[in-house]
PDB file of C-alpha atoms in Angstrom:
ATOM      1  CA  MET V 290     115.805 103.433  78.835  1.00 88.00           C
ATOM      2  CA  HIS V 291     114.127 105.710  76.348  1.00 90.00           C
ATOM      3  CA  PRO V 292     110.636 107.208  76.801  1.00 91.00           C
ATOM      4  CA  PRO V 293     108.822 104.825  74.407  1.00 94.00           C
ATOM      5  CA  THR V 294     110.160 101.820  76.327  1.00 96.00           C
ATOM      6  CA  HIS V 295     108.983 103.285  79.635  1.00 97.00           C
ATOM      7  CA  PHE V 296     105.541 103.903  78.151  1.00 98.00           C
ATOM      8  CA  LEU V 297     105.188 100.467  76.559  1.00 98.00           C
ATOM      9  CA  PHE V 298     106.394  98.527  79.607  1.00 98.00           C
ATOM     10  CA  ALA V 299     104.053 100.336  82.020  1.00 99.00           C
ATOM     11  CA  PHE V 300     101.182  99.987  79.528  1.00 99.00           C
ATOM     12  CA  LEU V 301     101.888  96.242  79.221  1.00 99.00           C
ATOM     13  CA  LEU V 302     101.824  95.845  83.002  1.00 99.00           C
ATOM     14  CA  GLY V 303      98.599  97.852  83.139  1.00 99.00           C
ATOM     15  CA  GLU V 304      97.046  95.545  80.551  1.00 98.00           C
ATOM     16  CA  VAL V 305      97.974  92.547  82.713  1.00 98.00           C
ATOM     17  CA  PHE V 306      95.874  94.137  85.471  1.00 98.00           C
ATOM     18  CA  VAL V 307      93.066  94.636  82.941  1.00 98.00           C
ATOM     19  CA  LYS V 308      93.031  90.856  82.415  1.00 97.00           C
ATOM     20  CA  PHE V 309      92.382  90.470  86.159  1.00 97.00           C
ATOM     21  CA  ASN V 310      89.583  93.092  86.008  1.00 97.00           C
ATOM     22  CA  LEU V 311      91.502  95.428  88.307  1.00 97.00           C
ATOM     23  CA  LEU V 312      91.951  98.204  85.735  1.00 98.00           C
ATOM     24  CA  SER V 313      90.273  99.433  82.572  1.00 98.00           C
ATOM     25  CA  HIS V 314      92.112  99.801  79.262  1.00 98.00           C
ATOM     26  CA  GLU V 315      91.984 103.577  79.751  1.00 98.00           C
ATOM     27  CA  LEU V 316      93.686 103.328  83.143  1.00 99.00           C
ATOM     28  CA  ALA V 317      96.306 100.959  81.711  1.00 98.00           C
ATOM     29  CA  LEU V 318      97.017 103.630  79.088  1.00 98.00           C
ATOM     30  CA  ILE V 319      97.324 106.276  81.818  1.00 99.00           C
ATOM     31  CA  ALA V 320      99.785 104.003  83.675  1.00 99.00           C
ATOM     32  CA  GLY V 321     101.869 103.983  80.488  1.00 98.00           C
ATOM     33  CA  ILE V 322     101.704 107.763  80.247  1.00 98.00           C
ATOM     34  CA  ILE V 323     102.798 108.104  83.889  1.00 98.00           C
ATOM     35  CA  GLY V 324     105.700 105.742  83.180  1.00 97.00           C
ATOM     36  CA  LEU V 325     106.705 108.067  80.366  1.00 95.00           C
ATOM     37  CA  LEU V 326     106.190 111.350  82.247  1.00 95.00           C
ATOM     38  CA  ILE V 327     108.555 110.391  85.078  1.00 93.00           C
ATOM     39  CA  ASP V 328     111.400 111.381  82.745  1.00 88.00           C
ATOM     40  CA  LEU V 329     110.254 115.004  82.734  1.00 90.00           C
ATOM     41  CA  ASP V 330     112.704 115.414  85.611  1.00 87.00           C
ATOM     42  CA  HIS V 331     115.580 115.316  83.087  1.00 85.00           C
ATOM     43  CA  TYR V 332     114.047 118.259  81.246  1.00 89.00           C
ATOM     44  CA  ILE V 333     113.405 120.159  84.487  1.00 89.00           C
ATOM     45  CA  TYR V 334     117.008 119.516  85.552  1.00 88.00           C
ATOM     46  CA  TYR V 335     118.224 120.867  82.194  1.00 89.00           C
ATOM     47  CA  ILE V 336     116.103 124.013  82.548  1.00 92.00           C
ATOM     48  CA  ILE V 337     117.399 124.670  86.082  1.00 91.00           C
ATOM     49  CA  VAL V 338     121.066 124.097  85.236  1.00 90.00           C
ATOM     50  CA  HIS V 339     121.161 125.803  81.825  1.00 91.00           C
ATOM     51  CA  LYS V 340     118.336 128.309  82.279  1.00 95.00           C
ATOM     52  CA  ASN V 341     117.234 127.256  78.824  1.00 93.00           C
ATOM     53  CA  PHE V 342     113.905 125.744  77.759  1.00 95.00           C
ATOM     54  CA  SER V 343     115.290 124.025  74.639  1.00 93.00           C
ATOM     55  CA  LEU V 344     113.712 120.583  74.371  1.00 91.00           C
ATOM     56  CA  LYS V 345     116.271 119.673  71.702  1.00 92.00           C
ATOM     57  CA  GLY V 346     119.145 120.768  73.946  1.00 90.00           C
ATOM     58  CA  ALA V 347     117.808 118.801  76.906  1.00 90.00           C
ATOM     59  CA  TRP V 348     117.217 115.692  74.783  1.00 89.00           C
ATOM     60  CA  ASN V 349     120.676 115.815  73.212  1.00 89.00           C
ATOM     61  CA  ALA V 350     122.376 116.425  76.575  1.00 86.00           C
ATOM     62  CA  ALA V 351     120.653 113.373  78.040  1.00 83.00           C
ATOM     63  CA  VAL V 352     121.120 111.115  75.006  1.00 82.00           C
ATOM     64  CA  VAL V 353     124.830 111.744  74.502  1.00 79.00           C
ATOM     65  CA  HIS V 354     125.265 111.437  78.280  1.00 69.00           C
ATOM     66  CA  HIS V 355     126.645 114.890  78.875  1.00 65.00           C
ATOM     67  CA  GLU V 356     124.038 115.133  81.580  1.00 63.00           C
ATOM     68  CA  HIS V 357     122.638 111.999  83.078  1.00 64.00           C
ATOM     69  CA  GLU V 358     121.855 113.379  86.488  1.00 66.00           C
ATOM     70  CA  ARG V 359     118.526 112.447  87.899  1.00 70.00           C
ATOM     71  CA  THR V 360     116.434 114.516  90.249  1.00 78.00           C
ATOM     72  CA  PHE V 361     115.376 113.278  93.659  1.00 82.00           C
ATOM     73  CA  ILE V 362     112.435 111.318  92.239  1.00 87.00           C
ATOM     74  CA  HIS V 363     114.921 108.713  90.925  1.00 84.00           C
ATOM     75  CA  HIS V 364     116.853 108.442  94.210  1.00 86.00           C
ATOM     76  CA  GLU V 365     116.114 106.925  97.615  1.00 92.00           C
ATOM     77  CA  SER V 366     114.495 110.028  99.109  1.00 92.00           C
ATOM     78  CA  GLY V 367     112.209 110.466  96.108  1.00 92.00           C
ATOM     79  CA  PHE V 368     111.453 106.754  96.019  1.00 95.00           C
ATOM     80  CA  LEU V 369     110.382 106.917  99.669  1.00 97.00           C
ATOM     81  CA  LEU V 370     108.283 110.058  99.144  1.00 96.00           C
ATOM     82  CA  VAL V 371     106.524 108.627  96.076  1.00 96.00           C
ATOM     83  CA  THR V 372     105.951 105.335  97.904  1.00 97.00           C
ATOM     84  CA  ILE V 373     104.284 107.184 100.791  1.00 98.00           C
ATOM     85  CA  PHE V 374     102.093 109.064  98.298  1.00 97.00           C
ATOM     86  CA  ILE V 375     101.171 105.818  96.540  1.00 98.00           C
ATOM     87  CA  LEU V 376     100.325 104.108  99.840  1.00 97.00           C
ATOM     88  CA  LEU V 377      98.133 107.047 100.862  1.00 97.00           C
ATOM     89  CA  LEU V 378      96.440 106.877  97.480  1.00 97.00           C
ATOM     90  CA  SER V 379      95.596 103.216  98.132  1.00 96.00           C
ATOM     91  CA  ILE V 380      93.397 104.294 101.038  1.00 97.00           C
ATOM     92  CA  PHE V 381      91.148 106.297  98.733  1.00 96.00           C
ATOM     93  CA  ARG V 382      91.282 104.691  95.271  1.00 96.00           C
ATOM     94  CA  LEU V 383      92.671 101.216  94.618  1.00 95.00           C
ATOM     95  CA  ASP V 384      92.511 101.690  90.848  1.00 96.00           C
ATOM     96  CA  TRP V 385      94.535 104.920  90.913  1.00 97.00           C
ATOM     97  CA  PHE V 386      96.920 103.376  93.430  1.00 98.00           C
ATOM     98  CA  LEU V 387      97.622 100.653  90.853  1.00 98.00           C
ATOM     99  CA  VAL V 388      97.927 103.127  87.968  1.00 99.00           C
ATOM    100  CA  VAL V 389     100.471 105.363  89.721  1.00 98.00           C
ATOM    101  CA  ALA V 390     102.344 102.397  91.219  1.00 99.00           C
ATOM    102  CA  ILE V 391     102.645 100.667  87.836  1.00 99.00           C
ATOM    103  CA  GLY V 392     103.793 103.860  86.105  1.00 98.00           C
ATOM    104  CA  TYR V 393     106.364 104.840  88.722  1.00 98.00           C
ATOM    105  CA  TYR V 394     107.779 101.486  89.796  1.00 98.00           C
ATOM    106  CA  SER V 395     108.036 100.127  86.254  1.00 98.00           C
ATOM    107  CA  HIS V 396     109.963 103.261  85.307  1.00 96.00           C
ATOM    108  CA  VAL V 397     112.373 102.923  88.226  1.00 94.00           C
ATOM    109  CA  PHE V 398     112.796  99.211  87.513  1.00 96.00           C
ATOM    110  CA  LEU V 399     113.742  99.853  83.879  1.00 95.00           C
ATOM    111  CA  ASP V 400     116.151 102.630  84.850  1.00 89.00           C
ATOM    112  CA  TYR V 401     118.045 100.457  87.326  1.00 88.00           C
ATOM    113  CA  ALA V 402     117.689  96.922  85.939  1.00 88.00           C
ATOM    114  CA  HIS V 403     120.435  95.647  83.697  1.00 81.00           C
ATOM    115  CA  LEU V 404     118.318  94.091  80.968  1.00 82.00           C
ATOM    116  CA  ASN V 405     121.075  93.645  78.408  1.00 83.00           C
ATOM    117  CA  ILE V 406     121.566  90.038  79.493  1.00 82.00           C
ATOM    118  CA  PHE V 407     122.977  88.966  76.118  1.00 81.00           C
ATOM    119  CA  ASN V 408     125.499  91.832  76.181  1.00 88.00           C
ATOM    120  CA  ILE V 409     124.376  93.283  72.840  1.00 90.00           C
ATOM    121  CA  ARG V 410     126.592  96.312  72.293  1.00 90.00           C
ATOM    122  CA  LYS V 411     125.249  97.650  68.986  1.00 93.00           C
ATOM    123  CA  ILE V 412     123.808 101.153  69.190  1.00 92.00           C
ATOM    124  CA  ILE V 413     121.736 102.620  66.395  1.00 91.00           C
ATOM    125  CA  LYS V 414     122.723 106.259  65.880  1.00 91.00           C
ATOM    126  CA  GLU V 415     120.803 108.813  63.863  1.00 91.00           C
ATOM    127  CA  LYS V 416     120.297 112.549  63.760  1.00 91.00           C
ATOM    128  CA  GLU V 417     116.840 113.845  62.891  1.00 90.00           C
ATOM    129  CA  GLY V 418     115.976 117.540  62.875  1.00 91.00           C
ATOM    130  CA  GLY V 419     118.896 118.320  65.178  1.00 89.00           C
ATOM    131  CA  PHE V 420     117.883 115.624  67.671  1.00 91.00           C
ATOM    132  CA  VAL V 421     120.535 112.993  68.366  1.00 89.00           C
ATOM    133  CA  ILE V 422     119.065 109.494  68.444  1.00 88.00           C
ATOM    134  CA  ARG V 423     121.108 106.762  70.140  1.00 88.00           C
ATOM    135  CA  TYR V 424     119.111 103.610  70.612  1.00 89.00           C
ATOM    136  CA  PRO V 425     120.733 100.437  71.950  1.00 92.00           C
ATOM    137  CA  LEU V 426     119.772  97.407  69.877  1.00 94.00           C
ATOM    138  CA  TYR V 427     118.887  95.405  72.996  1.00 94.00           C
ATOM    139  CA  GLU V 428     116.335  98.085  73.922  1.00 94.00           C
ATOM    140  CA  LEU V 429     114.760  97.883  70.469  1.00 95.00           C
ATOM    141  CA  ILE V 430     114.519  94.100  70.850  1.00 95.00           C
ATOM    142  CA  PHE V 431     113.000  94.547  74.307  1.00 96.00           C
ATOM    143  CA  GLY V 432     110.488  97.033  72.862  1.00 96.00           C
ATOM    144  CA  ILE V 433     109.477  94.564  70.161  1.00 97.00           C
ATOM    145  CA  LEU V 434     108.964  91.872  72.814  1.00 97.00           C
ATOM    146  CA  ILE V 435     106.783  94.276  74.814  1.00 98.00           C
ATOM    147  CA  LEU V 436     104.729  95.020  71.693  1.00 98.00           C
ATOM    148  CA  LEU V 437     104.285  91.282  71.094  1.00 98.00           C
ATOM    149  CA  GLY V 438     103.152  90.904  74.698  1.00 98.00           C
ATOM    150  CA  LEU V 439     100.637  93.713  74.222  1.00 98.00           C
ATOM    151  CA  VAL V 440      99.278  92.126  71.053  1.00 97.00           C
ATOM    152  CA  LEU V 441      98.843  88.801  72.855  1.00 97.00           C
ATOM    153  CA  LEU V 442      97.121  90.481  75.810  1.00 95.00           C
ATOM    154  CA  LEU V 443      94.785  92.477  73.605  1.00 93.00           C
ATOM    155  CA  LEU V 444      93.676  89.542  71.430  1.00 91.00           C
TER     156      LEU V 444
END
């Protein structure tokens, strides 16, 4: 999934918790930002492997699937370590426990779930300022559904 989808999905889940008075709108927004920031590991991986800080190079390598390796945070050992951190956080701050849990677990869910249930194969391809954009149509549809959910929650 692309960064905007990770942000929107985590933000939507955070807003559900707002409805139950467990989070504020600000914390729901932070959950969305955390869901987005998890993908910084792709950029860090690119820097380590290529010894190059090019954001465009890292983006294009990930988008055209030349490099789709994930760091430990996306694998079992990282999942366990983050889960321990999140559980420890729950001892001190329930609200921040929820924020970090929503951001991280929603991100992992989207990365590993196969959400293209209607098998939509169309991919929208563009190039903007040297950045390669490849967006699956099913992900755009999913993003629109998330936005509709957010609108309904925020009414």
